Amino acid sequence: TPATFQQNTGFQLNGFPVMGSWISYGLGAETEDLPAYVVLPDARGYPAGGTINWSNGFLPSTHQGVAFDTSSSIPIPDLLPPEGLSSKTDAASRALLASLNARDLERHGLEDAMRARIRSHELAARMQLSVPGVADLEQEHPATRAMYGLDQEATRDFGRSCLLGRRLLEKGVRFVQLISGGSFGSPRINWDGHEDMRRNHDREALRIDQPVAALLRDLKQRGMLEDTLVLFTTEFGRTPYAQSAADKVGPGRDHNMYAFSLWMAGAGLKPGMAYGETDEIGLKASRNPVHWHDFHATVLHLLGMDHEALTFYHNGIERRLTNVHGKVLRPILS
C-alpha cells in the first residue's frame, strides 16, 4: 500500500529500494554465511503488498531482503538438498552450475544480473550450513525461551521472530525486519482496526508485547543494545473519532496519516524522551512534526551514514532513500 511503501522506501509508489536494502548497500555484509538483510514476516501471512515490502528496487539484487519462515526449523524453502541426494551428486550439480555460469560470463560479460545470481547461489550453498544452526531455537536456555513467550500460544509466533532476530544479529546480519500483521482478511490478522479498534488492538498487542520487551531486555543484558538500533514503527495512526455508519457510533477507527507515533531504542539515542506533539485531540502533529524522510535520515546517521551521500545512480538521477529531503533529528541523539 502507499503508506507501507512510504514507510519502507520514502516514496508512495513501489519500485524503490526499502531502507533495509539501502543499509545493506551502504554498509555491506558483516558475514559471508548469511544475508545482510533478513525479513521475518508474520507467521499468519505476508503484509499487504507482499515481497514489495522488502524489495531492492533498482539497487543490485544482492541487497533484497531474504524472508525467513519463522515457523520452520529450516526457514528457507528448498534450501537443503532433497533427501536421498548423495553429497557426490550434490557436488556434481554445483560444478555443472559453475560451468554454465562461466560459459555465460564468456558470452555476455559480468552483468549485474549474472553477478547477483552467482552470488546468490554461492550464499545459498553457505547458508545450507549456517541457517539450520541459527534457526534452532532449542539451543536457547528454557528460561530465555519462556521470557520471549515461546511457551504460550498467544506470544509464540512473534516470540520466535524476536528470538531469531537476536540470534541473526549475533551472527552478523546487518538489518533484521520483523513484521507484525498479515494481509487483508476477515477476521483481520493485522492492526487495521476499522471495525472494532479496542478488540483488534488488544489481540494484536497481546501477541507482541511480551516478546518485544524480552528482546529489549535480552539485548541490554548481553551488551548488544549499545551498538544495536531498535525501531518500532507503523505506517500510520488511527483517527481520534469513530469510523461508523451515519446512524450510529461504531467502535472502529479509520486511518490517520496526519499523526502517529513510533519509538526507537539503543545505539546513539537519548533514553527516556519524547519528541513531537499532536493537537489536543490527537488528530494532527502540531509541534516538531517528523516526516519519513527525517526518520530515514536519522536512522542512516545513527548507523554511520550520511543520507545525502548514500546515493545510487538510476535513470539519470542520483537516487537517495531520502529523495531530496530529510534532516537528522539532532535533539534525540545522545
mmCIF file of C-alpha atoms in Angstrom:
data_model
loop_
_atom_site.group_PDB
_atom_site.id
_atom_site.type_symbol
_atom_site.label_atom_id
_atom_site.label_comp_id
_atom_site.label_asym_id
_atom_site.label_seq_id
_atom_site.Cartn_x
_atom_site.Cartn_y
_atom_site.Cartn_z
ATOM 1 C CA THR A 1 0.000 0.000 0.000
ATOM 2 C CA PRO A 2 1.196 3.598 -0.459
ATOM 3 C CA ALA A 3 1.564 4.046 3.305
ATOM 4 C CA THR A 4 3.787 0.995 3.792
ATOM 5 C CA PHE A 5 5.737 1.868 0.648
ATOM 6 C CA GLN A 6 6.480 5.309 2.078
ATOM 7 C CA GLN A 7 7.370 3.854 5.464
ATOM 8 C CA ASN A 8 9.817 1.417 3.893
ATOM 9 C CA THR A 9 11.163 3.401 0.937
ATOM 10 C CA GLY A 10 10.320 7.078 1.433
ATOM 11 C CA PHE A 11 8.069 7.011 -1.656
ATOM 12 C CA GLN A 12 4.368 6.245 -2.012
ATOM 13 C CA LEU A 13 4.884 4.355 -5.278
ATOM 14 C CA ASN A 14 6.527 0.953 -5.398
ATOM 15 C CA GLY A 15 9.717 0.222 -7.297
ATOM 16 C CA PHE A 16 12.077 1.980 -4.898
ATOM 17 C CA PRO A 17 14.545 0.234 -2.561
ATOM 18 C CA VAL A 18 13.453 -0.267 1.027
ATOM 19 C CA MET A 19 15.501 1.016 3.945
ATOM 20 C CA GLY A 20 16.939 -2.425 4.692
ATOM 21 C CA SER A 21 18.264 -2.651 1.140
ATOM 22 C CA TRP A 22 19.811 0.814 1.383
ATOM 23 C CA ILE A 23 21.517 -0.188 4.637
ATOM 24 C CA SER A 24 22.799 -3.396 3.055
ATOM 25 C CA TYR A 25 24.077 -1.351 0.106
ATOM 26 C CA GLY A 26 25.703 1.242 2.357
ATOM 27 C CA LEU A 27 27.284 -0.996 4.987
ATOM 28 C CA GLY A 28 27.780 -4.239 3.096
ATOM 29 C CA ALA A 29 27.669 -7.664 4.701
ATOM 30 C CA GLU A 30 29.347 -8.411 8.017
ATOM 31 C CA THR A 31 29.160 -12.160 7.441
ATOM 32 C CA GLU A 32 29.544 -14.255 4.301
ATOM 33 C CA ASP A 33 27.327 -17.028 5.636
ATOM 34 C CA LEU A 34 24.026 -15.149 5.964
ATOM 35 C CA PRO A 35 22.266 -12.363 4.043
ATOM 36 C CA ALA A 36 22.924 -8.787 5.122
ATOM 37 C CA TYR A 37 19.165 -8.126 5.225
ATOM 38 C CA VAL A 38 16.697 -10.667 6.630
ATOM 39 C CA VAL A 39 12.915 -10.300 6.932
ATOM 40 C CA LEU A 40 10.820 -12.218 9.469
ATOM 41 C CA PRO A 41 7.178 -11.906 8.316
ATOM 42 C CA ASP A 42 4.172 -12.605 10.489
ATOM 43 C CA ALA A 43 3.572 -16.354 10.728
ATOM 44 C CA ARG A 44 -0.034 -15.730 9.642
ATOM 45 C CA GLY A 45 0.978 -14.367 6.250
ATOM 46 C CA TYR A 46 2.785 -11.641 4.348
ATOM 47 C CA PRO A 47 1.695 -7.999 4.766
ATOM 48 C CA ALA A 48 -0.261 -6.113 2.119
ATOM 49 C CA GLY A 49 1.971 -5.733 -0.914
ATOM 50 C CA GLY A 50 3.860 -8.927 -0.121
ATOM 51 C CA THR A 51 7.512 -9.083 -1.093
ATOM 52 C CA ILE A 52 7.481 -5.488 -2.359
ATOM 53 C CA ASN A 53 7.918 -4.538 1.301
ATOM 54 C CA TRP A 54 11.495 -5.839 1.231
ATOM 55 C CA SER A 55 12.358 -5.139 -2.399
ATOM 56 C CA ASN A 56 15.779 -3.927 -3.516
ATOM 57 C CA GLY A 57 14.107 -1.773 -6.195
ATOM 58 C CA PHE A 58 16.802 -0.541 -8.572
ATOM 59 C CA LEU A 59 19.681 -1.481 -6.253
ATOM 60 C CA PRO A 60 21.605 -4.665 -7.114
ATOM 61 C CA SER A 61 19.506 -7.688 -6.231
ATOM 62 C CA THR A 62 22.015 -8.911 -3.640
ATOM 63 C CA HIS A 63 20.536 -6.218 -1.378
ATOM 64 C CA GLN A 64 16.982 -7.590 -1.475
ATOM 65 C CA GLY A 65 15.608 -8.797 1.844
ATOM 66 C CA VAL A 66 15.554 -12.565 2.360
ATOM 67 C CA ALA A 67 12.345 -13.736 4.031
ATOM 68 C CA PHE A 68 12.580 -16.478 6.662
ATOM 69 C CA ASP A 69 9.675 -18.718 7.655
ATOM 70 C CA THR A 70 9.878 -18.473 11.437
ATOM 71 C CA SER A 71 7.531 -21.422 11.954
ATOM 72 C CA SER A 72 10.010 -23.863 10.404
ATOM 73 C CA SER A 73 13.330 -25.209 11.654
ATOM 74 C CA ILE A 74 14.565 -24.735 8.073
ATOM 75 C CA PRO A 75 13.139 -21.256 7.443
ATOM 76 C CA ILE A 76 14.041 -21.024 3.746
ATOM 77 C CA PRO A 77 12.137 -23.365 1.395
ATOM 78 C CA ASP A 78 14.256 -25.690 -0.754
ATOM 79 C CA LEU A 79 17.469 -24.576 0.945
ATOM 80 C CA LEU A 80 18.690 -28.096 1.661
ATOM 81 C CA PRO A 81 19.220 -30.814 -0.951
ATOM 82 C CA PRO A 82 16.379 -33.342 -1.290
ATOM 83 C CA GLU A 83 16.515 -36.389 0.935
ATOM 84 C CA GLY A 84 18.346 -39.235 -0.736
ATOM 85 C CA LEU A 85 20.585 -36.968 -2.808
ATOM 86 C CA SER A 86 24.167 -38.018 -2.193
ATOM 87 C CA SER A 87 26.871 -35.481 -1.426
ATOM 88 C CA LYS A 88 28.670 -36.623 -4.588
ATOM 89 C CA THR A 89 25.648 -35.844 -6.760
ATOM 90 C CA ASP A 90 25.119 -32.535 -4.991
ATOM 91 C CA ALA A 91 28.741 -31.547 -5.609
ATOM 92 C CA ALA A 92 28.433 -32.546 -9.271
ATOM 93 C CA SER A 93 25.323 -30.364 -9.619
ATOM 94 C CA ARG A 94 27.165 -27.371 -8.210
ATOM 95 C CA ALA A 95 30.109 -27.996 -10.506
ATOM 96 C CA LEU A 96 27.777 -28.100 -13.504
ATOM 97 C CA LEU A 97 26.147 -24.853 -12.397
ATOM 98 C CA ALA A 98 29.551 -23.183 -12.027
ATOM 99 C CA SER A 99 30.482 -24.375 -15.511
ATOM 100 C CA LEU A 100 27.291 -22.965 -17.022
ATOM 101 C CA ASN A 101 27.820 -19.660 -15.234
ATOM 102 C CA ALA A 102 31.388 -19.461 -16.535
ATOM 103 C CA ARG A 103 30.197 -20.139 -20.091
ATOM 104 C CA ASP A 104 27.555 -17.430 -19.797
ATOM 105 C CA LEU A 105 30.114 -14.959 -18.490
ATOM 106 C CA GLU A 106 32.319 -15.589 -21.513
ATOM 107 C CA ARG A 107 29.424 -14.769 -23.809
ATOM 108 C CA HIS A 108 27.887 -11.795 -22.048
ATOM 109 C CA GLY A 109 30.404 -10.462 -19.551
ATOM 110 C CA LEU A 110 29.812 -9.865 -15.873
ATOM 111 C CA GLU A 111 26.387 -8.227 -15.960
ATOM 112 C CA ASP A 112 24.728 -7.126 -12.729
ATOM 113 C CA ALA A 113 22.017 -9.769 -13.021
ATOM 114 C CA MET A 114 24.533 -12.552 -13.588
ATOM 115 C CA ARG A 115 26.783 -11.300 -10.797
ATOM 116 C CA ALA A 116 23.849 -11.265 -8.391
ATOM 117 C CA ARG A 117 22.739 -14.736 -9.490
ATOM 118 C CA ILE A 118 26.184 -16.211 -8.904
ATOM 119 C CA ARG A 119 26.445 -14.559 -5.505
ATOM 120 C CA SER A 120 23.005 -15.811 -4.517
ATOM 121 C CA HIS A 121 23.943 -19.384 -5.437
ATOM 122 C CA GLU A 122 27.197 -19.127 -3.504
ATOM 123 C CA LEU A 123 25.410 -17.653 -0.491
ATOM 124 C CA ALA A 124 22.733 -20.358 -0.635
ATOM 125 C CA ALA A 125 25.436 -23.024 -0.513
ATOM 126 C CA ARG A 126 26.958 -21.456 2.599
ATOM 127 C CA MET A 127 23.523 -20.990 4.164
ATOM 128 C CA GLN A 128 22.952 -24.743 3.997
ATOM 129 C CA LEU A 129 25.458 -24.903 6.844
ATOM 130 C CA SER A 130 24.688 -21.658 8.704
ATOM 131 C CA VAL A 131 20.887 -21.413 8.697
ATOM 132 C CA PRO A 132 19.950 -24.666 10.493
ATOM 133 C CA GLY A 133 22.143 -23.677 13.429
ATOM 134 C CA VAL A 134 20.998 -20.082 13.794
ATOM 135 C CA ALA A 135 17.333 -21.090 13.366
ATOM 136 C CA ASP A 136 17.485 -23.811 16.029
ATOM 137 C CA LEU A 137 15.836 -22.044 18.951
ATOM 138 C CA GLU A 138 16.057 -25.215 21.035
ATOM 139 C CA GLN A 139 19.676 -24.220 21.644
ATOM 140 C CA GLU A 140 18.416 -21.402 23.860
ATOM 141 C CA HIS A 141 18.007 -21.857 27.614
ATOM 142 C CA PRO A 142 14.416 -22.732 28.612
ATOM 143 C CA ALA A 143 14.250 -19.561 30.712
ATOM 144 C CA THR A 144 15.149 -17.472 27.667
ATOM 145 C CA ARG A 145 12.533 -19.200 25.550
ATOM 146 C CA ALA A 146 9.940 -18.584 28.258
ATOM 147 C CA MET A 147 10.976 -14.930 28.547
ATOM 148 C CA TYR A 148 10.158 -14.473 24.858
ATOM 149 C CA GLY A 149 6.801 -16.222 25.317
ATOM 150 C CA LEU A 150 7.539 -19.361 23.318
ATOM 151 C CA ASP A 151 5.659 -21.388 25.936
ATOM 152 C CA GLN A 152 2.389 -19.500 25.329
ATOM 153 C CA GLU A 153 0.171 -19.793 22.278
ATOM 154 C CA ALA A 154 -0.607 -16.069 22.036
ATOM 155 C CA THR A 155 3.036 -14.960 22.026
ATOM 156 C CA ARG A 156 4.770 -17.965 20.459
ATOM 157 C CA ASP A 157 4.845 -16.762 16.847
ATOM 158 C CA PHE A 158 6.202 -13.275 17.437
ATOM 159 C CA GLY A 159 8.371 -14.553 20.263
ATOM 160 C CA ARG A 160 10.090 -16.868 17.789
ATOM 161 C CA SER A 161 10.646 -13.923 15.445
ATOM 162 C CA CYS A 162 12.160 -11.770 18.189
ATOM 163 C CA LEU A 163 14.431 -14.529 19.452
ATOM 164 C CA LEU A 164 15.513 -15.497 15.948
ATOM 165 C CA GLY A 165 16.120 -11.826 15.202
ATOM 166 C CA ARG A 166 18.524 -11.551 18.123
ATOM 167 C CA ARG A 167 20.360 -14.702 17.015
ATOM 168 C CA LEU A 168 20.681 -13.353 13.463
ATOM 169 C CA LEU A 169 22.157 -10.103 14.773
ATOM 170 C CA GLU A 170 24.670 -12.075 16.816
ATOM 171 C CA LYS A 171 25.733 -13.898 13.648
ATOM 172 C CA GLY A 172 26.399 -10.663 11.774
ATOM 173 C CA VAL A 173 23.177 -9.894 9.882
ATOM 174 C CA ARG A 174 23.097 -6.123 9.368
ATOM 175 C CA PHE A 175 19.357 -5.463 9.267
ATOM 176 C CA VAL A 176 16.564 -7.676 10.597
ATOM 177 C CA GLN A 177 12.985 -6.608 9.873
ATOM 178 C CA LEU A 178 10.202 -8.155 11.951
ATOM 179 C CA ILE A 179 6.648 -7.720 10.700
ATOM 180 C CA SER A 180 3.554 -7.884 12.907
ATOM 181 C CA GLY A 181 0.382 -8.381 10.889
ATOM 182 C CA GLY A 182 -0.555 -10.211 7.732
ATOM 183 C CA SER A 183 -2.548 -9.054 4.731
ATOM 184 C CA PHE A 184 -6.221 -8.211 4.466
ATOM 185 C CA GLY A 185 -8.765 -10.784 5.556
ATOM 186 C CA SER A 186 -11.814 -11.469 7.669
ATOM 187 C CA PRO A 187 -11.333 -11.729 10.548
ATOM 188 C CA ARG A 188 -8.394 -9.352 10.291
ATOM 189 C CA ILE A 189 -4.910 -10.649 11.022
ATOM 190 C CA ASN A 190 -3.304 -7.229 11.337
ATOM 191 C CA TRP A 191 -3.672 -3.900 13.156
ATOM 192 C CA ASP A 192 -6.239 -2.377 10.775
ATOM 193 C CA GLY A 193 -8.960 -1.739 13.356
ATOM 194 C CA HIS A 194 -11.746 -0.380 11.165
ATOM 195 C CA GLU A 195 -14.488 -2.490 12.751
ATOM 196 C CA ASP A 196 -13.512 -2.583 16.446
ATOM 197 C CA MET A 197 -10.213 -0.994 17.347
ATOM 198 C CA ARG A 198 -10.115 -1.992 21.012
ATOM 199 C CA ARG A 199 -10.751 -5.655 20.281
ATOM 200 C CA ASN A 200 -8.347 -5.601 17.337
ATOM 201 C CA HIS A 201 -5.521 -3.826 19.139
ATOM 202 C CA ASP A 202 -5.940 -5.831 22.344
ATOM 203 C CA ARG A 203 -5.492 -9.033 20.347
ATOM 204 C CA GLU A 204 -2.532 -7.818 18.313
ATOM 205 C CA ALA A 205 -0.783 -6.171 21.268
ATOM 206 C CA LEU A 206 -1.066 -9.396 23.262
ATOM 207 C CA ARG A 207 0.876 -11.180 20.530
ATOM 208 C CA ILE A 208 3.867 -8.828 20.604
ATOM 209 C CA ASP A 209 4.076 -7.079 23.987
ATOM 210 C CA GLN A 210 5.990 -9.736 25.918
ATOM 211 C CA PRO A 211 8.299 -10.727 23.030
ATOM 212 C CA VAL A 212 9.290 -7.121 22.297
ATOM 213 C CA ALA A 213 10.010 -6.438 25.974
ATOM 214 C CA ALA A 214 12.044 -9.647 26.122
ATOM 215 C CA LEU A 215 14.061 -8.632 23.070
ATOM 216 C CA LEU A 216 14.990 -5.275 24.596
ATOM 217 C CA ARG A 217 15.863 -6.894 27.918
ATOM 218 C CA ASP A 218 17.903 -9.599 26.214
ATOM 219 C CA LEU A 219 19.821 -7.151 24.028
ATOM 220 C CA LYS A 220 20.610 -4.993 27.047
ATOM 221 C CA GLN A 221 21.776 -7.815 29.302
ATOM 222 C CA ARG A 222 24.032 -9.141 26.535
ATOM 223 C CA GLY A 223 25.556 -5.704 25.938
ATOM 224 C CA MET A 224 24.151 -5.624 22.406
ATOM 225 C CA LEU A 225 21.888 -2.598 22.847
ATOM 226 C CA GLU A 226 24.951 -0.350 22.871
ATOM 227 C CA ASP A 227 25.510 -0.930 19.156
ATOM 228 C CA THR A 228 22.079 -2.152 18.031
ATOM 229 C CA LEU A 229 19.367 0.244 16.878
ATOM 230 C CA VAL A 230 15.805 -0.949 17.545
ATOM 231 C CA LEU A 231 12.999 0.681 15.530
ATOM 232 C CA PHE A 232 9.315 0.097 16.291
ATOM 233 C CA THR A 233 7.267 1.718 13.552
ATOM 234 C CA THR A 234 3.883 1.811 11.881
ATOM 235 C CA GLU A 235 2.759 3.237 8.559
ATOM 236 C CA PHE A 236 0.013 5.480 10.003
ATOM 237 C CA GLY A 237 -2.120 6.084 13.079
ATOM 238 C CA ARG A 238 -5.846 5.885 13.773
ATOM 239 C CA THR A 239 -8.314 8.749 13.906
ATOM 240 C CA PRO A 240 -9.421 10.083 17.309
ATOM 241 C CA TYR A 241 -13.030 9.865 16.113
ATOM 242 C CA ALA A 242 -15.140 6.812 15.347
ATOM 243 C CA GLN A 243 -15.498 5.147 11.980
ATOM 244 C CA SER A 244 -19.123 4.131 11.711
ATOM 245 C CA ALA A 245 -22.332 4.253 9.761
ATOM 246 C CA ALA A 246 -24.270 7.506 9.638
ATOM 247 C CA ASP A 247 -26.886 6.361 12.154
ATOM 248 C CA LYS A 248 -24.627 5.057 14.942
ATOM 249 C CA VAL A 249 -21.267 5.499 16.639
ATOM 250 C CA GLY A 250 -19.142 2.437 15.982
ATOM 251 C CA PRO A 251 -16.087 1.073 17.792
ATOM 252 C CA GLY A 252 -13.750 1.262 14.779
ATOM 253 C CA ARG A 253 -11.191 3.884 13.781
ATOM 254 C CA ASP A 254 -10.046 4.874 10.297
ATOM 255 C CA HIS A 255 -6.511 5.546 9.018
ATOM 256 C CA ASN A 256 -4.819 8.743 10.179
ATOM 257 C CA MET A 257 -1.842 9.896 8.133
ATOM 258 C CA TYR A 258 -1.538 13.210 9.967
ATOM 259 C CA ALA A 259 -0.256 11.914 13.303
ATOM 260 C CA PHE A 260 1.151 8.677 14.683
ATOM 261 C CA SER A 261 3.910 7.541 16.984
ATOM 262 C CA LEU A 262 6.935 5.298 16.766
ATOM 263 C CA TRP A 263 9.689 4.533 19.210
ATOM 264 C CA MET A 264 13.396 3.894 18.925
ATOM 265 C CA ALA A 265 15.904 2.419 21.364
ATOM 266 C CA GLY A 266 19.570 1.636 21.512
ATOM 267 C CA ALA A 267 22.738 2.947 19.974
ATOM 268 C CA GLY A 268 23.225 6.697 19.822
ATOM 269 C CA LEU A 269 19.840 7.759 21.218
ATOM 270 C CA LYS A 270 18.857 9.740 24.287
ATOM 271 C CA PRO A 271 16.846 7.404 26.515
ATOM 272 C CA GLY A 272 13.521 8.268 28.099
ATOM 273 C CA MET A 273 12.471 11.223 25.986
ATOM 274 C CA ALA A 274 9.629 12.102 23.629
ATOM 275 C CA TYR A 275 9.927 14.286 20.549
ATOM 276 C CA GLY A 276 6.953 15.987 18.909
ATOM 277 C CA GLU A 277 3.340 16.531 19.934
ATOM 278 C CA THR A 278 -0.125 16.376 18.426
ATOM 279 C CA ASP A 279 -3.014 18.773 18.789
ATOM 280 C CA GLU A 280 -5.346 18.388 21.770
ATOM 281 C CA ILE A 281 -7.421 15.635 20.143
ATOM 282 C CA GLY A 282 -4.556 13.657 18.627
ATOM 283 C CA LEU A 283 -5.535 14.291 15.016
ATOM 284 C CA LYS A 284 -2.529 16.162 13.621
ATOM 285 C CA ALA A 285 1.106 16.683 14.555
ATOM 286 C CA SER A 286 1.335 20.232 15.874
ATOM 287 C CA ARG A 287 4.844 20.553 17.344
ATOM 288 C CA ASN A 288 8.109 19.238 15.899
ATOM 289 C CA PRO A 289 6.456 17.156 13.157
ATOM 290 C CA VAL A 290 8.692 14.453 11.680
ATOM 291 C CA HIS A 291 8.447 13.255 8.085
ATOM 292 C CA TRP A 292 9.540 9.802 6.992
ATOM 293 C CA HIS A 293 12.485 11.450 5.223
ATOM 294 C CA ASP A 294 13.629 12.868 8.581
ATOM 295 C CA PHE A 295 13.243 9.475 10.216
ATOM 296 C CA HIS A 296 15.241 7.748 7.470
ATOM 297 C CA ALA A 297 17.947 10.431 7.576
ATOM 298 C CA THR A 298 18.267 9.951 11.335
ATOM 299 C CA VAL A 299 18.449 6.165 11.098
ATOM 300 C CA LEU A 300 21.202 6.350 8.487
ATOM 301 C CA HIS A 301 23.079 8.860 10.653
ATOM 302 C CA LEU A 302 22.865 6.561 13.672
ATOM 303 C CA LEU A 303 24.294 3.761 11.532
ATOM 304 C CA GLY A 304 27.207 5.940 10.456
ATOM 305 C CA MET A 305 25.963 7.071 7.042
ATOM 306 C CA ASP A 306 25.205 10.478 5.552
ATOM 307 C CA HIS A 307 21.784 10.313 3.905
ATOM 308 C CA GLU A 308 22.860 12.905 1.318
ATOM 309 C CA ALA A 309 25.980 10.926 0.379
ATOM 310 C CA LEU A 310 24.386 7.464 0.201
ATOM 311 C CA THR A 311 23.298 7.510 -3.445
ATOM 312 C CA PHE A 312 22.784 5.205 -6.410
ATOM 313 C CA TYR A 313 22.672 6.424 -9.994
ATOM 314 C CA HIS A 314 19.458 5.288 -11.674
ATOM 315 C CA ASN A 315 17.571 6.586 -14.684
ATOM 316 C CA GLY A 316 19.589 9.790 -14.851
ATOM 317 C CA ILE A 317 19.259 10.635 -11.148
ATOM 318 C CA GLU A 318 21.480 10.120 -8.118
ATOM 319 C CA ARG A 319 18.780 8.447 -6.054
ATOM 320 C CA ARG A 320 18.620 8.591 -2.247
ATOM 321 C CA LEU A 321 16.495 6.948 0.411
ATOM 322 C CA THR A 322 15.504 10.468 1.472
ATOM 323 C CA ASN A 323 14.911 11.725 -2.105
ATOM 324 C CA VAL A 324 15.871 15.441 -1.946
ATOM 325 C CA HIS A 325 14.579 15.960 1.594
ATOM 326 C CA GLY A 326 15.290 14.866 5.137
ATOM 327 C CA LYS A 327 17.043 16.255 8.178
ATOM 328 C CA VAL A 328 18.728 14.436 11.038
ATOM 329 C CA LEU A 329 16.796 14.813 14.304
ATOM 330 C CA ARG A 330 19.660 16.118 16.428
ATOM 331 C CA PRO A 331 17.625 16.640 19.645
ATOM 332 C CA ILE A 332 17.073 12.879 20.061
ATOM 333 C CA LEU A 333 20.752 11.962 19.682
ATOM 334 C CA SER A 334 22.863 11.233 22.739
#
